[in-house]
PDB file of C-alpha atoms and ligand atoms in Angstrom:
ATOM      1  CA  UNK A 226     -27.059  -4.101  11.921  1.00 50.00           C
ATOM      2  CA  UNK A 227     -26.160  -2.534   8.659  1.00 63.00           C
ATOM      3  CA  UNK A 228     -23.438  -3.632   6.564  1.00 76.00           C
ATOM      4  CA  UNK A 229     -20.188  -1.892   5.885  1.00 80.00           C
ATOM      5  CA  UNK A 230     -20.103  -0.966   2.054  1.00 87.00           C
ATOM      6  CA  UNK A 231     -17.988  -2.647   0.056  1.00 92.00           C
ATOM      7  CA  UNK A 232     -14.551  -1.015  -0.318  1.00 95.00           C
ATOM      8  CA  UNK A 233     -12.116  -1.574  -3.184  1.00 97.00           C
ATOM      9  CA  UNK A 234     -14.240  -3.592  -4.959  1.00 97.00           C
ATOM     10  CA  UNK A 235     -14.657  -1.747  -8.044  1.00 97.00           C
ATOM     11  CA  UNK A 236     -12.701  -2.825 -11.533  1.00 97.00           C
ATOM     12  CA  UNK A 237     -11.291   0.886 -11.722  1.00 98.00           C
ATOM     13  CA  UNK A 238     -10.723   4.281  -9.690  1.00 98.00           C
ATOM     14  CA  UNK A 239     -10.026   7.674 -10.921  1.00 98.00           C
ATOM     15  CA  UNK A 240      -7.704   9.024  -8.264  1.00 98.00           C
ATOM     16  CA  UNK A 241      -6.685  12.679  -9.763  1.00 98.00           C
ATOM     17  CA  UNK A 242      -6.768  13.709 -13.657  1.00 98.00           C
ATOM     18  CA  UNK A 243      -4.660  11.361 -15.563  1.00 98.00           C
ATOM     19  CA  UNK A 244      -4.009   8.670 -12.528  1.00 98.00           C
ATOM     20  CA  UNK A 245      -6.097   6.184 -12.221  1.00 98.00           C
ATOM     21  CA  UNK A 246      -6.255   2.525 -10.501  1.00 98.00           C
ATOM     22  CA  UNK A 247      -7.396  -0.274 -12.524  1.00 98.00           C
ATOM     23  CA  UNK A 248      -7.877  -4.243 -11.470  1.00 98.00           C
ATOM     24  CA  UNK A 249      -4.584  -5.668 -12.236  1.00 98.00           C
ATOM     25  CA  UNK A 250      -5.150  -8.038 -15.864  1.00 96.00           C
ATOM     26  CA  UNK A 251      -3.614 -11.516 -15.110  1.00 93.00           C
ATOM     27  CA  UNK A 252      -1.072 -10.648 -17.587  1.00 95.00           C
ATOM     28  CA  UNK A 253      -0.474  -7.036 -16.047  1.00 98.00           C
ATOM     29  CA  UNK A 254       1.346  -9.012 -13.217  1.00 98.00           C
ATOM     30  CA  UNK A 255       4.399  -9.697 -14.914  1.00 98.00           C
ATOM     31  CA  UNK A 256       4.636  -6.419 -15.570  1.00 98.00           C
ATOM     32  CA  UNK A 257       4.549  -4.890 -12.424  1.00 98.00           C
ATOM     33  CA  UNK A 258       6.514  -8.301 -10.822  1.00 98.00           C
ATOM     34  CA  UNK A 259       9.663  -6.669 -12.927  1.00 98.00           C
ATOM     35  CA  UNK A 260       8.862  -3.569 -11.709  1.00 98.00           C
ATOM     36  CA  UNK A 261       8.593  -4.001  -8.066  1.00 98.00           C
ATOM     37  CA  UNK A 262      11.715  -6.238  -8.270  1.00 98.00           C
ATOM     38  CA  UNK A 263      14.168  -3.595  -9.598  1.00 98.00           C
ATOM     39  CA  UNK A 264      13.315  -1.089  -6.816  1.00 97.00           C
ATOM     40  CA  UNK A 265      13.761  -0.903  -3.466  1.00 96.00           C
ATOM     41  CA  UNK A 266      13.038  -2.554  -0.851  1.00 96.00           C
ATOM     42  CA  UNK A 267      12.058  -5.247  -3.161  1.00 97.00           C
ATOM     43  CA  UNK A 268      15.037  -5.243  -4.675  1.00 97.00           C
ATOM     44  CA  UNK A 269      17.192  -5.076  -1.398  1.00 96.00           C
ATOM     45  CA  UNK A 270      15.937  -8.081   0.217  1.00 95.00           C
ATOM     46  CA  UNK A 271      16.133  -9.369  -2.888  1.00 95.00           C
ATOM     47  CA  UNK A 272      13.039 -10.767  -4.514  1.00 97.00           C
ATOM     48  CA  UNK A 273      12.712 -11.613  -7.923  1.00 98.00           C
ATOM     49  CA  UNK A 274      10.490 -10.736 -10.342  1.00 98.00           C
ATOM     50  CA  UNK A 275       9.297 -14.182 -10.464  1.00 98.00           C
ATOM     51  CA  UNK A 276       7.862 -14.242  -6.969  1.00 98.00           C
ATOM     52  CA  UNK A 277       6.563 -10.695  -7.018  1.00 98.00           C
ATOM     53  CA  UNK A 278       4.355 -11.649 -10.665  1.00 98.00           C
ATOM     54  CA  UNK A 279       3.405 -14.627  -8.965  1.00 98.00           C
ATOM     55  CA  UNK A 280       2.340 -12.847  -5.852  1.00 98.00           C
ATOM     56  CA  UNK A 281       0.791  -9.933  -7.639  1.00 98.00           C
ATOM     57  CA  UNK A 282      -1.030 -12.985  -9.985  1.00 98.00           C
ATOM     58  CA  UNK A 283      -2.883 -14.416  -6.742  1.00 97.00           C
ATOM     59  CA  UNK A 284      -6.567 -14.079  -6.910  1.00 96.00           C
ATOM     60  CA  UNK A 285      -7.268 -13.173  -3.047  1.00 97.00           C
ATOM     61  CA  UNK A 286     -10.671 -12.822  -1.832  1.00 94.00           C
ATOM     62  CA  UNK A 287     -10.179  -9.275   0.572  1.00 96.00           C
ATOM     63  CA  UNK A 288      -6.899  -8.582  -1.531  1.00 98.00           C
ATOM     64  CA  UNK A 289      -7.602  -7.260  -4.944  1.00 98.00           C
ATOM     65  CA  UNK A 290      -4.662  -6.187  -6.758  1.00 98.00           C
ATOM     66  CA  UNK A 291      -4.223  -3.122  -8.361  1.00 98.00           C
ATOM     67  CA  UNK A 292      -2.196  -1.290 -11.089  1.00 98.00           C
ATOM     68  CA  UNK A 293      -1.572   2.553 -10.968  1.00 98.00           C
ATOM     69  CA  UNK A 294      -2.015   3.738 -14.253  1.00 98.00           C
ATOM     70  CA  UNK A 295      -0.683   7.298 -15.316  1.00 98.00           C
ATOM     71  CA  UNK A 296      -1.779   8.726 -18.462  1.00 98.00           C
ATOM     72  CA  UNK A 297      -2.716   5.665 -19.412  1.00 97.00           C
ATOM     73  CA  UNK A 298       0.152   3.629 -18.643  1.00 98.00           C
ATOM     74  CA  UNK A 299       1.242   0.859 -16.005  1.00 98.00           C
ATOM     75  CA  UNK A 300       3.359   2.563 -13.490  1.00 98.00           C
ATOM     76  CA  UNK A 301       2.924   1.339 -10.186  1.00 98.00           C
ATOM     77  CA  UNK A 302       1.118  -1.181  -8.353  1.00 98.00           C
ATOM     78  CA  UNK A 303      -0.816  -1.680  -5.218  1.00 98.00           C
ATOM     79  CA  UNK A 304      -2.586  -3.934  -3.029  1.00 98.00           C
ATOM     80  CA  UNK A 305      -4.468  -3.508  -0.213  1.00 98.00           C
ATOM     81  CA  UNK A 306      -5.907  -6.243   2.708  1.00 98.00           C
ATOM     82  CA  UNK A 307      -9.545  -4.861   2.635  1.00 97.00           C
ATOM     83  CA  UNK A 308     -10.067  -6.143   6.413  1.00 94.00           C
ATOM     84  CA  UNK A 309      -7.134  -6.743   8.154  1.00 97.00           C
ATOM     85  CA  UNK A 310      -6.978  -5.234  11.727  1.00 98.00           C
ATOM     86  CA  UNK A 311     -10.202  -2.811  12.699  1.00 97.00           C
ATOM     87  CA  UNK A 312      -9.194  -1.496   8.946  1.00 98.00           C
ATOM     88  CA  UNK A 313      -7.414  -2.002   5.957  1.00 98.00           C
ATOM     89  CA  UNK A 314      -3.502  -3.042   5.309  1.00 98.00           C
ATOM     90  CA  UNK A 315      -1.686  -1.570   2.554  1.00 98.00           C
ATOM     91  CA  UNK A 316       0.404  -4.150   1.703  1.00 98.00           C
ATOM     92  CA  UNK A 317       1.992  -3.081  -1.670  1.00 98.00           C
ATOM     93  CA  UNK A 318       2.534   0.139  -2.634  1.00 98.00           C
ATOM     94  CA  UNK A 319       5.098   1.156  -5.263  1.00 98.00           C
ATOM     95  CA  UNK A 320       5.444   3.357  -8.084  1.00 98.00           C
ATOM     96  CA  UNK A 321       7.729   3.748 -10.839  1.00 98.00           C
ATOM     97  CA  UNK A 322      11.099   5.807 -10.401  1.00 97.00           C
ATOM     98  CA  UNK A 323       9.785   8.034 -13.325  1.00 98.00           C
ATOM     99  CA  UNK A 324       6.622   9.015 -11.364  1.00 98.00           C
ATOM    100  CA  UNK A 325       8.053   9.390  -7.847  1.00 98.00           C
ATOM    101  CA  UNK A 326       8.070  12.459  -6.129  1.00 97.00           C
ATOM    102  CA  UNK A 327       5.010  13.964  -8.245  1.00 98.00           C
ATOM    103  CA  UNK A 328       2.046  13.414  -5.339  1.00 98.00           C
ATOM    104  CA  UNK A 329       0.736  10.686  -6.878  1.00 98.00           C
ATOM    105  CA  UNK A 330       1.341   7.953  -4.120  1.00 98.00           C
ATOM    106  CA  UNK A 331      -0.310  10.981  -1.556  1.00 98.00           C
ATOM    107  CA  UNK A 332      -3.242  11.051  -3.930  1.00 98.00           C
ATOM    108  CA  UNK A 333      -3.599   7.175  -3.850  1.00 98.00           C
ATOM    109  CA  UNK A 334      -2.803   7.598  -0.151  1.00 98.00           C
ATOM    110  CA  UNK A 335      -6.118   9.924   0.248  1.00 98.00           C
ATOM    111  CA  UNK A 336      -8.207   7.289  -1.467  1.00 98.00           C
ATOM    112  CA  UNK A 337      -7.034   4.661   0.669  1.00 98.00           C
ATOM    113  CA  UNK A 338      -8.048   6.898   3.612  1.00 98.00           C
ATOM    114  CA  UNK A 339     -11.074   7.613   1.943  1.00 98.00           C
ATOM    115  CA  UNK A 340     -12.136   4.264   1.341  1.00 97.00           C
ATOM    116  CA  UNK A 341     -11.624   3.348   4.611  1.00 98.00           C
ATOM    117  CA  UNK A 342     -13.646   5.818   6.164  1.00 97.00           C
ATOM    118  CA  UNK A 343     -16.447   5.397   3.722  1.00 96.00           C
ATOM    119  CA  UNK A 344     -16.794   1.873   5.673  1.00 96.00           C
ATOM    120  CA  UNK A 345     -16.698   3.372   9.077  1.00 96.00           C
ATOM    121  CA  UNK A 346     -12.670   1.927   9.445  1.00 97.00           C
ATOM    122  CA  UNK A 347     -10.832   2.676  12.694  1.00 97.00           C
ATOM    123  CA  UNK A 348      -7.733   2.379  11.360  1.00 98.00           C
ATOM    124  CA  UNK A 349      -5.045   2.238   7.789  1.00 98.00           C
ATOM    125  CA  UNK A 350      -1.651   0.245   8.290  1.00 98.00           C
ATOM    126  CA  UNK A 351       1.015  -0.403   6.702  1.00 98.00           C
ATOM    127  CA  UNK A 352       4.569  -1.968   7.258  1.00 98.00           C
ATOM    128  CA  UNK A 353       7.738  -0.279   5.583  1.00 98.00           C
ATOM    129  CA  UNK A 354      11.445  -1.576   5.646  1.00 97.00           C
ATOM    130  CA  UNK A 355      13.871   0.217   8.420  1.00 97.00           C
ATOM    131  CA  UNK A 356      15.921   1.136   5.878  1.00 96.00           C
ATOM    132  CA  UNK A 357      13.046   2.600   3.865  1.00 97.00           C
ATOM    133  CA  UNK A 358      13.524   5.948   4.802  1.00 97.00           C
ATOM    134  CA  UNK A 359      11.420   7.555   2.228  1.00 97.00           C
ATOM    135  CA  UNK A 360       8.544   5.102   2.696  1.00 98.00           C
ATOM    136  CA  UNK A 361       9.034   5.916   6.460  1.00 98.00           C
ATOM    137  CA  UNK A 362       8.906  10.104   5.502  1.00 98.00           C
ATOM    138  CA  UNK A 363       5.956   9.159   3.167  1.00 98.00           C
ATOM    139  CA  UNK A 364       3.987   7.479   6.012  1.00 98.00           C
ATOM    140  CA  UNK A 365       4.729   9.575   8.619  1.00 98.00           C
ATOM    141  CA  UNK A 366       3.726  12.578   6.980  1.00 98.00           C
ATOM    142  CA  UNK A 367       0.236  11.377   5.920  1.00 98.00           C
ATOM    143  CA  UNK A 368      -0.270  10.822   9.875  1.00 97.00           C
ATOM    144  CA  UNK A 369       0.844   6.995  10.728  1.00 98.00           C
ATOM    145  CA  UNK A 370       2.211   6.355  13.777  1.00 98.00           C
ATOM    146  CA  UNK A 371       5.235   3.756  14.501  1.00 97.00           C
ATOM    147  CA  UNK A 372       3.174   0.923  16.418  1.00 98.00           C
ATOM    148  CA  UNK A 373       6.008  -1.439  16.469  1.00 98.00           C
ATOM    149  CA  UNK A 374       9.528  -2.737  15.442  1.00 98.00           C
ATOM    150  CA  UNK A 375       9.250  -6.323  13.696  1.00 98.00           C
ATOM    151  CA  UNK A 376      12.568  -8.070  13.243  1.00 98.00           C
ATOM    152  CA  UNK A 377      13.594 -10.816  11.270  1.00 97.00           C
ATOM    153  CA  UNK A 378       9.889 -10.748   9.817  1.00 97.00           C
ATOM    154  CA  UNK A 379      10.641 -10.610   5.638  1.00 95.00           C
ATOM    155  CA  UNK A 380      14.315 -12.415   6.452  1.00 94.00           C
ATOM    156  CA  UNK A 381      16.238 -13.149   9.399  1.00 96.00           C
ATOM    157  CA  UNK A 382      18.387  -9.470  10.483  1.00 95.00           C
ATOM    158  CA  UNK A 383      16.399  -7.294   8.264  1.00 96.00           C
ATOM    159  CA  UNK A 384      13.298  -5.309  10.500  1.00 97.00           C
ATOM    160  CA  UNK A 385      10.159  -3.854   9.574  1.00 98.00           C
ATOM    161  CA  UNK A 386       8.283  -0.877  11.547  1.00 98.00           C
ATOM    162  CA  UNK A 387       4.750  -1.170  11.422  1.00 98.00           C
ATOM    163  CA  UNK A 388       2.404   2.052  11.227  1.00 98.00           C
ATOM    164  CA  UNK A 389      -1.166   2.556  12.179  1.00 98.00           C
ATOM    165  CA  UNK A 390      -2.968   5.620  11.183  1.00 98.00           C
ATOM    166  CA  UNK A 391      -6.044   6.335  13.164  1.00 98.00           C
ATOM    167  CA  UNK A 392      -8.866   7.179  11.346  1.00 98.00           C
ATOM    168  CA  UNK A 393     -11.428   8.007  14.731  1.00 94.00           C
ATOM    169  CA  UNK A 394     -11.920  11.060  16.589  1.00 81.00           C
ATOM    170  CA  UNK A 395      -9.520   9.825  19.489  1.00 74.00           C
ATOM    171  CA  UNK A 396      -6.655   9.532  17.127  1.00 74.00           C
ATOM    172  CA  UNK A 397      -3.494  11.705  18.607  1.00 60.00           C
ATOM    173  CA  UNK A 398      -5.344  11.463  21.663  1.00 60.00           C
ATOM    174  CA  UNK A 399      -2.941   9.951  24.719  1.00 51.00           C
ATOM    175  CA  UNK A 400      -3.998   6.780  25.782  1.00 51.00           C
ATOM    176  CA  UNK A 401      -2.103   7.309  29.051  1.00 48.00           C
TER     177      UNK A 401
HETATM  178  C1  COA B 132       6.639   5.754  -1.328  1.00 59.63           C
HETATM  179  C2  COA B 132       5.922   6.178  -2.623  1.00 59.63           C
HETATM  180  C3  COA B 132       4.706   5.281  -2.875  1.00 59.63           C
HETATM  181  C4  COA B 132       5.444   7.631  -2.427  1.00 59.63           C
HETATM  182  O1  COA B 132       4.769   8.062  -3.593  1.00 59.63           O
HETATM  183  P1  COA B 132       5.255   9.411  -4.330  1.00 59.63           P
HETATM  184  O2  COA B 132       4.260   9.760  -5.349  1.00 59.63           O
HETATM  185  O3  COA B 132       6.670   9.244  -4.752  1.00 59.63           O
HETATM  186  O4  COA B 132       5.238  10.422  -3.100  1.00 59.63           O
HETATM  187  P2  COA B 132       4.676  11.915  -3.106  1.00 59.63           P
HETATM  188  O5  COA B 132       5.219  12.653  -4.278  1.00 59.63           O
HETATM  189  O6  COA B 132       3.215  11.888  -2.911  1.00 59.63           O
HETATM  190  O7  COA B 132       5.342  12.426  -1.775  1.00 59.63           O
HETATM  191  C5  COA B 132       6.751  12.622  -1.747  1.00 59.63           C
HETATM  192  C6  COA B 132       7.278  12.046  -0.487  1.00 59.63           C
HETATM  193  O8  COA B 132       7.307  10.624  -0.560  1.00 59.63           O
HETATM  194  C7  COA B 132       8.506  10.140   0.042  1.00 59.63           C
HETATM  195  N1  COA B 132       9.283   9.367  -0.929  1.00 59.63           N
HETATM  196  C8  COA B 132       9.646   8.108  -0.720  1.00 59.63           C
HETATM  197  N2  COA B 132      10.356   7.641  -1.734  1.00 59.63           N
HETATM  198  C9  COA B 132      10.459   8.631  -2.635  1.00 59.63           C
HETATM  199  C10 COA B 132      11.074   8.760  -3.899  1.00 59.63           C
HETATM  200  N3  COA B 132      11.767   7.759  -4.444  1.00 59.63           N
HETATM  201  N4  COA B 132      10.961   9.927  -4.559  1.00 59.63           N
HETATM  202  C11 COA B 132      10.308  10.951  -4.007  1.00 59.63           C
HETATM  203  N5  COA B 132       9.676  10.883  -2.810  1.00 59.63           N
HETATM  204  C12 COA B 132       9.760   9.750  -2.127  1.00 59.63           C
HETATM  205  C13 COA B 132       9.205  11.324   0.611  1.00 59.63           C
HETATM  206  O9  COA B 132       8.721  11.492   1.947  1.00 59.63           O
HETATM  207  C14 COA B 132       8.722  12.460  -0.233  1.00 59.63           C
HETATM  208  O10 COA B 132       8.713  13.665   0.446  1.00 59.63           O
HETATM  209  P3  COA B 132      10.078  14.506   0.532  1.00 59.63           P
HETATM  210  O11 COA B 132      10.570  14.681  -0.871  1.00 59.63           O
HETATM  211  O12 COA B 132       9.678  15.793   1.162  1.00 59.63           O
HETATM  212  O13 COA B 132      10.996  13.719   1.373  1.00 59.63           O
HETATM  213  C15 COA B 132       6.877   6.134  -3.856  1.00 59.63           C
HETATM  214  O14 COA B 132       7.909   7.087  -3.709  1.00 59.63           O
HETATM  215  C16 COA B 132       7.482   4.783  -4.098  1.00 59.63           C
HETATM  216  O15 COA B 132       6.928   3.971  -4.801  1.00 59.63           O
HETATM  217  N6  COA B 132       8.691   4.519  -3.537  1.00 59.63           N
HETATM  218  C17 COA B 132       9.408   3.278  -3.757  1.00 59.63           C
HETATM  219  C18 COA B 132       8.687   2.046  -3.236  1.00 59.63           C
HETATM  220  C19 COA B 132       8.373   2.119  -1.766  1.00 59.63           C
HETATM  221  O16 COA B 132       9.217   2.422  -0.943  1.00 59.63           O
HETATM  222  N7  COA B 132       7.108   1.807  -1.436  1.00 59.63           N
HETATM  223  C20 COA B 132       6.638   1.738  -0.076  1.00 59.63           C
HETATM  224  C21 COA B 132       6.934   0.384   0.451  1.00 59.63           C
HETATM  225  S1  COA B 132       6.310   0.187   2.098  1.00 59.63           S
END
């Protein structure tokens, strides 16, 4: 049996002109720590920038961290689970408020996608807050499904959805 190639397991990624993803430098992490902490739904929950530097400062094998450079600078960050469930798990995905709304997370998106068809994935997920109505939008209309409601996960009364995108040829297919 062949093996799957190797996904996400290069230093750096052009994603469109000017936007680019580069392995996150140890001291990158404080950086986008403060970042993720002053947005939502980081900042809702709350966590502080301490955790999220020392969470984006773990060296995971199947985890790499990544920041999302644009023009050159830091504005965003994002970590994916390379195997987590029959395909990747996006489990960090934030840009700056400067950059939002410009199609830069959809062009990360497509590489994501990308990526994990280039292995032969079945599947992308992802988890977003309830209350993360954007992240919801942003999901949904890139073609993940709600899979199920998770409450008290991240903190006792708050509930995350999680979303599966199919990435085979029975995807929107009725399983009924
Ligand atoms: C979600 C996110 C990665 C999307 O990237 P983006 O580059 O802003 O999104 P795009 O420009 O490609 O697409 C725009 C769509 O993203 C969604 N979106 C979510 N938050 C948004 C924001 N703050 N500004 C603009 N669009 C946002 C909307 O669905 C929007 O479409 P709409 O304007 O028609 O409603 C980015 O907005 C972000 O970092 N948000 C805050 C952190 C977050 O919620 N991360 C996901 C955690 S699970």
């Amino acid at each position: 049996m062949m093996n799957a190639p190797a996904i996400f397991s290069q230093p750096r990624y052009d994603i469109t002109p000017g936007v680019e993803l580069t392995l996150l430098k140890p001291y990158e992490a404080a950086q986008v720590g403060v970042m993720f902490a002053s947005i939502d739904p980081w900042a809702r929950y709350p966590f502080t920038a301490a955790q999220l530097t020392s969470f984006f400062a773990q060296v995971e094998p199947g985890a790499p961290r990544f920041a999302i450079r644009v023009d050159g600078n830091l504005e965003g960050g994002l970590i994916v689970r390379t195997n987590w469930f029959r395909g990747p798990y996006i489990h960090m995905l934030a840009l700056a408020p400067g950059v939002q709304g410009r199609a830069i997370g959809s062009a990360v998106m497509g590489f994501i996608e990308k990526e994990a068809r280039r292995a032969g994935e079945r599947n992308l997920w992802v988890a977003a807050s309830d209350f993360n109505e954007g992240a919801v939008r942003f999901y949904t209309r890139h073609g993940f499904t709600h899979v199920a409601v998770l409450p008290d996960l991240v903190r006792d009364g708050r509930t995350e959805i999680l979303l599966r995108k199919q990435l085979t040829a029975a995807a929107g297919k009725s399983i009924l």
